[in-house]
mmCIF file of C-alpha atoms (C1' of nucleotides) in Angstrom:
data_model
loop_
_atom_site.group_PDB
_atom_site.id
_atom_site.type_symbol
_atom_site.label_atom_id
_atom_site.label_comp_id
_atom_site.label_asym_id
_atom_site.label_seq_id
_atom_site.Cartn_x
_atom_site.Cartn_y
_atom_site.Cartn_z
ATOM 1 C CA UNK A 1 -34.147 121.004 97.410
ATOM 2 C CA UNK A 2 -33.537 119.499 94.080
ATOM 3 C CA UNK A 3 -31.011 121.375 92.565
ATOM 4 C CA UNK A 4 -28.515 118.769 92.447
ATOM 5 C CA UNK A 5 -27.444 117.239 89.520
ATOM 6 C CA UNK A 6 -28.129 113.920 88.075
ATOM 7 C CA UNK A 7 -26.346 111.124 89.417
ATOM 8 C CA UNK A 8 -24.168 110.522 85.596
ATOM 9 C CA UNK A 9 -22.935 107.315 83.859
ATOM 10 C CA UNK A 10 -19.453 107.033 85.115
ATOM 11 C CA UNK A 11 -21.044 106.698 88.404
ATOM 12 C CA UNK A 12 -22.863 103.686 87.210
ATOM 13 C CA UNK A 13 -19.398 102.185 85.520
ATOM 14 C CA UNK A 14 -18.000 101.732 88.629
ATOM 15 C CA UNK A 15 -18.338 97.822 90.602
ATOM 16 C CA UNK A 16 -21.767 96.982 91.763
ATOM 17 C CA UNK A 17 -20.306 96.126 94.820
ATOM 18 C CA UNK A 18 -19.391 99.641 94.714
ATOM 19 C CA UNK A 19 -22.566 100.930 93.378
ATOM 20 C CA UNK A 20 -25.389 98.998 94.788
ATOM 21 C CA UNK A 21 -24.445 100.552 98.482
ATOM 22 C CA UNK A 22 -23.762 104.010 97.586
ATOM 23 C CA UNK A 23 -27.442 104.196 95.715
ATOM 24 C CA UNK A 24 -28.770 103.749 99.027
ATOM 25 C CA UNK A 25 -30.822 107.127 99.791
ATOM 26 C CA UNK A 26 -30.465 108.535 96.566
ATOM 27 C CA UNK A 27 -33.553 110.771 95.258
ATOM 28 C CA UNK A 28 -35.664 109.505 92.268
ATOM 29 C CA UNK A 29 -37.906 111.862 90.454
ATOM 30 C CA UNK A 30 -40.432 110.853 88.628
ATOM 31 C CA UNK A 31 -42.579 112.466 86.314
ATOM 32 C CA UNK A 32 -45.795 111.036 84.875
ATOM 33 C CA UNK A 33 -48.946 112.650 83.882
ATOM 34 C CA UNK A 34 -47.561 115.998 84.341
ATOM 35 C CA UNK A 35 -46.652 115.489 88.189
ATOM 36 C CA UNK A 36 -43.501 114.533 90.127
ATOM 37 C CA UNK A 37 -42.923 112.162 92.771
ATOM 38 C CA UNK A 38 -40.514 111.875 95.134
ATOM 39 C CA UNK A 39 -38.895 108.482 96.281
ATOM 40 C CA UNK A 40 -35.513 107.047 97.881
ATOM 41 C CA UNK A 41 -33.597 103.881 97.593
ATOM 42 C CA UNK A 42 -34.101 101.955 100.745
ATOM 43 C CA UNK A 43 -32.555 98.703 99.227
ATOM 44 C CA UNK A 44 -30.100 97.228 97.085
ATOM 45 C CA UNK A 45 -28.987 94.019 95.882
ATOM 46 C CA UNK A 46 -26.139 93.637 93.727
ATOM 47 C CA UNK A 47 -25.179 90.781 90.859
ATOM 48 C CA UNK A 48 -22.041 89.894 89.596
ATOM 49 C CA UNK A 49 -20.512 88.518 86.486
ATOM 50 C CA UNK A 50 -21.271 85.230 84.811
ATOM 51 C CA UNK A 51 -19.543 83.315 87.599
ATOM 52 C CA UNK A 52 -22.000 84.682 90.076
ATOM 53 C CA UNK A 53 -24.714 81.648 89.927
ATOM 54 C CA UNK A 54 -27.663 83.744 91.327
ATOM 55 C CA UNK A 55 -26.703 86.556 88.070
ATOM 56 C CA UNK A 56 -28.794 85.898 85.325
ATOM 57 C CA UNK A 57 -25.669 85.917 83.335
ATOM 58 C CA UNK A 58 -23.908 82.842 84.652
ATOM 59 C CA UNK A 59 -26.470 81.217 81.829
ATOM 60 C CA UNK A 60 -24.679 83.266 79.005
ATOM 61 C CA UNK A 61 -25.142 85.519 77.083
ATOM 62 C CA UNK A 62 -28.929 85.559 75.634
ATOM 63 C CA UNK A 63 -31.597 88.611 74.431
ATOM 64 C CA UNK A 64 -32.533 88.857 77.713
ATOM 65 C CA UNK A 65 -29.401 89.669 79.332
ATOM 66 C CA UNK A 66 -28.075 91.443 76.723
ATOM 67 C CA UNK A 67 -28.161 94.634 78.393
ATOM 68 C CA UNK A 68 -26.127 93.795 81.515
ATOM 69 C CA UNK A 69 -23.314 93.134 78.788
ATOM 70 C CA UNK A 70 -23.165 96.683 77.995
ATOM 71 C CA UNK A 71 -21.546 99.711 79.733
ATOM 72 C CA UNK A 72 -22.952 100.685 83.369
ATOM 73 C CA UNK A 73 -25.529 103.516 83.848
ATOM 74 C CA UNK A 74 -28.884 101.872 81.943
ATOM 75 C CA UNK A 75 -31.824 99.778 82.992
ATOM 76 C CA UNK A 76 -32.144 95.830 82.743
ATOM 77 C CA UNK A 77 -35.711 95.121 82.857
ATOM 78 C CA UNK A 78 -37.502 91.528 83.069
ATOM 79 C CA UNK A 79 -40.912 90.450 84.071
ATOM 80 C CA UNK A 80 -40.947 87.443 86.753
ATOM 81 C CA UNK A 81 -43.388 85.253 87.450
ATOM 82 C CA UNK A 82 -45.620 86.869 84.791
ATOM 83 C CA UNK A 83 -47.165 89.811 86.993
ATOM 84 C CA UNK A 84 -43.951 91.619 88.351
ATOM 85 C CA UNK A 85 -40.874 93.989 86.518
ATOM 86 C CA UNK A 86 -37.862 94.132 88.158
ATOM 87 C CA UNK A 87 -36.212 96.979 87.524
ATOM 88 C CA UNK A 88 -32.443 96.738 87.784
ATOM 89 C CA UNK A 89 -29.753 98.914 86.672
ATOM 90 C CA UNK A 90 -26.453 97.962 85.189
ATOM 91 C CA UNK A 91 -23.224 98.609 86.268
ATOM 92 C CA UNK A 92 -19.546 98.358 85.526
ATOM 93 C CA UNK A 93 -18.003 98.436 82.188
ATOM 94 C CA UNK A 94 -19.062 96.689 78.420
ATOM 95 C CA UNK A 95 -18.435 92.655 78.177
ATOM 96 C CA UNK A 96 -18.352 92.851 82.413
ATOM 97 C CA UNK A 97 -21.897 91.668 83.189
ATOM 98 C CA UNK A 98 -23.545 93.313 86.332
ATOM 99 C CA UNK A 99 -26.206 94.729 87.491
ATOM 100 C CA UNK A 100 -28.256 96.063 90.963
ATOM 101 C CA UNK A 101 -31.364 95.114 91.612
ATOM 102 C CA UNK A 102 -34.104 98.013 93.241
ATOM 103 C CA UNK A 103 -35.568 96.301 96.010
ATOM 104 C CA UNK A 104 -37.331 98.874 98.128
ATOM 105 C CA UNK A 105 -37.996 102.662 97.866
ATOM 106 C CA UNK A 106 -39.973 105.242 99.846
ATOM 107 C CA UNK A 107 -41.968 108.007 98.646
ATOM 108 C CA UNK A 108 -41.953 111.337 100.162
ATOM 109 C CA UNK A 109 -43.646 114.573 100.057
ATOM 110 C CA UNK A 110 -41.362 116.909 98.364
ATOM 111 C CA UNK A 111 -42.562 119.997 100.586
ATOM 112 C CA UNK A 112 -42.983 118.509 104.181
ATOM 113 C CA UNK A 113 -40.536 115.682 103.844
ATOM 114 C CA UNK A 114 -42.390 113.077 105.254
ATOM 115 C CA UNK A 115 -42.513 109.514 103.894
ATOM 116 C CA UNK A 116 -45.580 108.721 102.669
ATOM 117 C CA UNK A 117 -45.141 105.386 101.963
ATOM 118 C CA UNK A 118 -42.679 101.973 101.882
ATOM 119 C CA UNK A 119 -42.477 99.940 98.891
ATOM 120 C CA UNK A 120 -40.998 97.464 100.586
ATOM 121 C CA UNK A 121 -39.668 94.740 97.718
ATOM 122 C CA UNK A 122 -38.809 94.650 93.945
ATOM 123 C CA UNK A 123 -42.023 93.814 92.756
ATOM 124 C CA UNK A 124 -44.230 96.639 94.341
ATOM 125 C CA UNK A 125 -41.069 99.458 93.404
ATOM 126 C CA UNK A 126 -41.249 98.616 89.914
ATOM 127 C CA UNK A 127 -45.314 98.925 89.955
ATOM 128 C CA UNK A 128 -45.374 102.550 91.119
ATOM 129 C CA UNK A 129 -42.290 103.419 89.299
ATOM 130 C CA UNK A 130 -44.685 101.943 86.198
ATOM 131 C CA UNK A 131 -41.289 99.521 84.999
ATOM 132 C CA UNK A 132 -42.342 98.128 81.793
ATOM 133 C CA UNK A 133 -40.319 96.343 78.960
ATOM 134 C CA UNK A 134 -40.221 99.908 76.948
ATOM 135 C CA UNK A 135 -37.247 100.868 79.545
ATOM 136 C CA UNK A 136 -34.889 98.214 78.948
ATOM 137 C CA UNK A 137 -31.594 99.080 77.469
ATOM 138 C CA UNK A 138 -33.077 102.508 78.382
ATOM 139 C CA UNK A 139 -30.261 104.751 79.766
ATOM 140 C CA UNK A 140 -30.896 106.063 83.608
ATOM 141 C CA UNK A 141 -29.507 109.797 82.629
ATOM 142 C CA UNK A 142 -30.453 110.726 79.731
ATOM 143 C CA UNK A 143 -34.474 109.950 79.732
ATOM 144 C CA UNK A 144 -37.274 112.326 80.759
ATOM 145 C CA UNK A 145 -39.183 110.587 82.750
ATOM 146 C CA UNK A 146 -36.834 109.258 85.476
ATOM 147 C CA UNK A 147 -34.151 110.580 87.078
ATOM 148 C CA UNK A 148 -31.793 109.781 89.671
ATOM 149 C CA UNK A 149 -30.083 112.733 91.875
ATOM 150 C CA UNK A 150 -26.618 112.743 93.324
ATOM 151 C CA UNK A 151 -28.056 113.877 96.835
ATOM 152 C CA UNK A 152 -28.353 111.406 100.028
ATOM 153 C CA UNK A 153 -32.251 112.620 101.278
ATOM 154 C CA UNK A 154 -31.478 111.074 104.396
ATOM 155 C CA UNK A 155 -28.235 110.578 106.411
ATOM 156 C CA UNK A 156 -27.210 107.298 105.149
ATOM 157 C CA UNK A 157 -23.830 106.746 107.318
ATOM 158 C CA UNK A 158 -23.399 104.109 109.292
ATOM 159 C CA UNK A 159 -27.194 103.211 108.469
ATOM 160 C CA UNK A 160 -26.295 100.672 105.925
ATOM 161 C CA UNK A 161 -26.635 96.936 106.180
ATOM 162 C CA UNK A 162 -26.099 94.078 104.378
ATOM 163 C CA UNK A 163 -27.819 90.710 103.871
ATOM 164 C CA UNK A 164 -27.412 87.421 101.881
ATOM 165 C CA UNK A 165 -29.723 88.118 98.757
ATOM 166 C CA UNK A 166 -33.644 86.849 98.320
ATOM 167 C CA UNK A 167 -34.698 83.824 96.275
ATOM 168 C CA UNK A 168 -31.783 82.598 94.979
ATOM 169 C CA UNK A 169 -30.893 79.004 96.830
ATOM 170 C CA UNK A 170 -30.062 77.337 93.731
ATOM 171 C CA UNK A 171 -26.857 79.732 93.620
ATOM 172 C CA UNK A 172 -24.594 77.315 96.042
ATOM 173 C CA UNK A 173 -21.934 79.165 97.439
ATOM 174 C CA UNK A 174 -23.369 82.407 96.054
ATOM 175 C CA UNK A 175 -26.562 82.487 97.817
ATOM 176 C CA UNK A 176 -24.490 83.302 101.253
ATOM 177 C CA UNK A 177 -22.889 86.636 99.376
ATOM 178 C CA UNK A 178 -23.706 89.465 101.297
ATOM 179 C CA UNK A 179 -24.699 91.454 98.114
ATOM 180 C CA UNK A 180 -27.946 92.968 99.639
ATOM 181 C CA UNK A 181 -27.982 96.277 100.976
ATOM 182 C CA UNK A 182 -30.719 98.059 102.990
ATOM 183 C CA UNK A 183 -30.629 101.304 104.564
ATOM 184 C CA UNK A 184 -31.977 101.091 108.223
ATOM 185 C "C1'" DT B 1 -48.165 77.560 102.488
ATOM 186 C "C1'" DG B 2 -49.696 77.789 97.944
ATOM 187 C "C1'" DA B 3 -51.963 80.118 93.830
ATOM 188 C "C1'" DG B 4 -51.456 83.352 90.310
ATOM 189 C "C1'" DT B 5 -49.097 84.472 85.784
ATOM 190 C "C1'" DG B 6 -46.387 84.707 81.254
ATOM 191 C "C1'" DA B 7 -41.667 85.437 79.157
ATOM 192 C "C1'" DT B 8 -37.587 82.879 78.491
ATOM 193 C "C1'" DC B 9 -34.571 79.262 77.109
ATOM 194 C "C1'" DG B 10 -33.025 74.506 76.591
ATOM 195 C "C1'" DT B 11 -34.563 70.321 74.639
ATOM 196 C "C1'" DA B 12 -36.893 68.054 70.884
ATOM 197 C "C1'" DA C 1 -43.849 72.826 70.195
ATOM 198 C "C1'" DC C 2 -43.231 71.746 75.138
ATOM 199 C "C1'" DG C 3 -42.262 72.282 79.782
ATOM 200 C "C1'" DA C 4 -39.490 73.735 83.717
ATOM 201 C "C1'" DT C 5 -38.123 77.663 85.836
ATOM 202 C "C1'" DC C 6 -38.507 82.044 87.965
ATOM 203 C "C1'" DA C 7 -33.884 88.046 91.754
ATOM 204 C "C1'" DC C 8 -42.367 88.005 93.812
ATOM 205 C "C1'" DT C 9 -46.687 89.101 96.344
ATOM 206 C "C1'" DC C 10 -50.872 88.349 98.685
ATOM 207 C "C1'" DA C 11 -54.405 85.797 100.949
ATOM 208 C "C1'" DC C 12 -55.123 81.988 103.852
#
DNA sequence: TGAGTGATCGTA
DNA sequence: ACGATCACTCAC
């Protein structure tokens, strides 16, 4: 089944608005302690340029959000709250700052194809993925423990829909962006 | 609905 | 140095 390639960086230089939907249903692999698991994107949410007010980058340009200020295709990483990493991934091209959020991925068995579980929001996909600081600025091709294929798992056409975006009613006219994405 | 938890950044 | 804030989750 997984012969396909890795999804590559010009993919990842493209819009988020582009981006964030079309990640929907794409395969991660991940390999830790010798094994591989299986898991696919079941949500999205996208963020977009300093003049986006829920983007971290609408406050500037600081060592935190460094990363989205570089060229699409690696990972922005933060801790929130003090318990939870949000793994995001950052799109579009240097000095454009942007970046998609991973709110929700399934695991499945590689063999049988079932799902064997839902990690349903951003906090509990970046736990099992084990997202820690050590993978910011990291890129998303060219590491060895994570990888992202260029394969749709599941049929993913017409099964996309879109949402204003979590936790972020401070962002006035933002907030009502539909710049979510979930795969139903 | 509210507690838990710590990095980050503006203000001093 | 200090304190407000926070793209969340879980138990109640």
């Amino acid at each position: 089944m997984i012969k396909h390639k890795q999804i590559d960086t010009t993919f990842y230089q493209q819009d988020v608005l582009i981006v964030a939907p079309q990640l929907l249903g794409k395969i991660i692999c991940l390999k830790a302690d010798g094994t591989e698991r299986y898991f696919f994107i079941t949500e999205t949410e996208a963020y977009r340029g300093e003049e986006d007010l829920a983007c971290h980058c609408s406050k500037g340009r600081t060592p935190r959000t460094e990363a989205m200020y570089h060229n699409g295709g690696i990972f922005y990483v933060y801790l929130i709250y003090g318990m939870y990493y949000m793994l995001n991934i950052v799109t579009g091209s240097k000095n454009e700052p942007q970046a998609l959020l991973i709110r929700g991925i399934k695991e499945f068995d590689k063999k049988t194809k079932k799902i064997i579980y839902d990690y349903n929001g951003p906090g509990k996909a970046g736990k099992i993925l084990g997202v820690n600081q050590y993978l910011y600025g990291m890129s998303v091709f060219n590491n060895n423990n994570f990888r992202i294929y260029d394969v749709n798992y599941f049929e993913t056409e017409n099964r996309i829909e879109t949402a204003p975006r979590v936790g972020i009613n401070y962002a006035g006219m933002w907030k009502n962006k539909p710049w979510r994405f979930i795969l139903i």
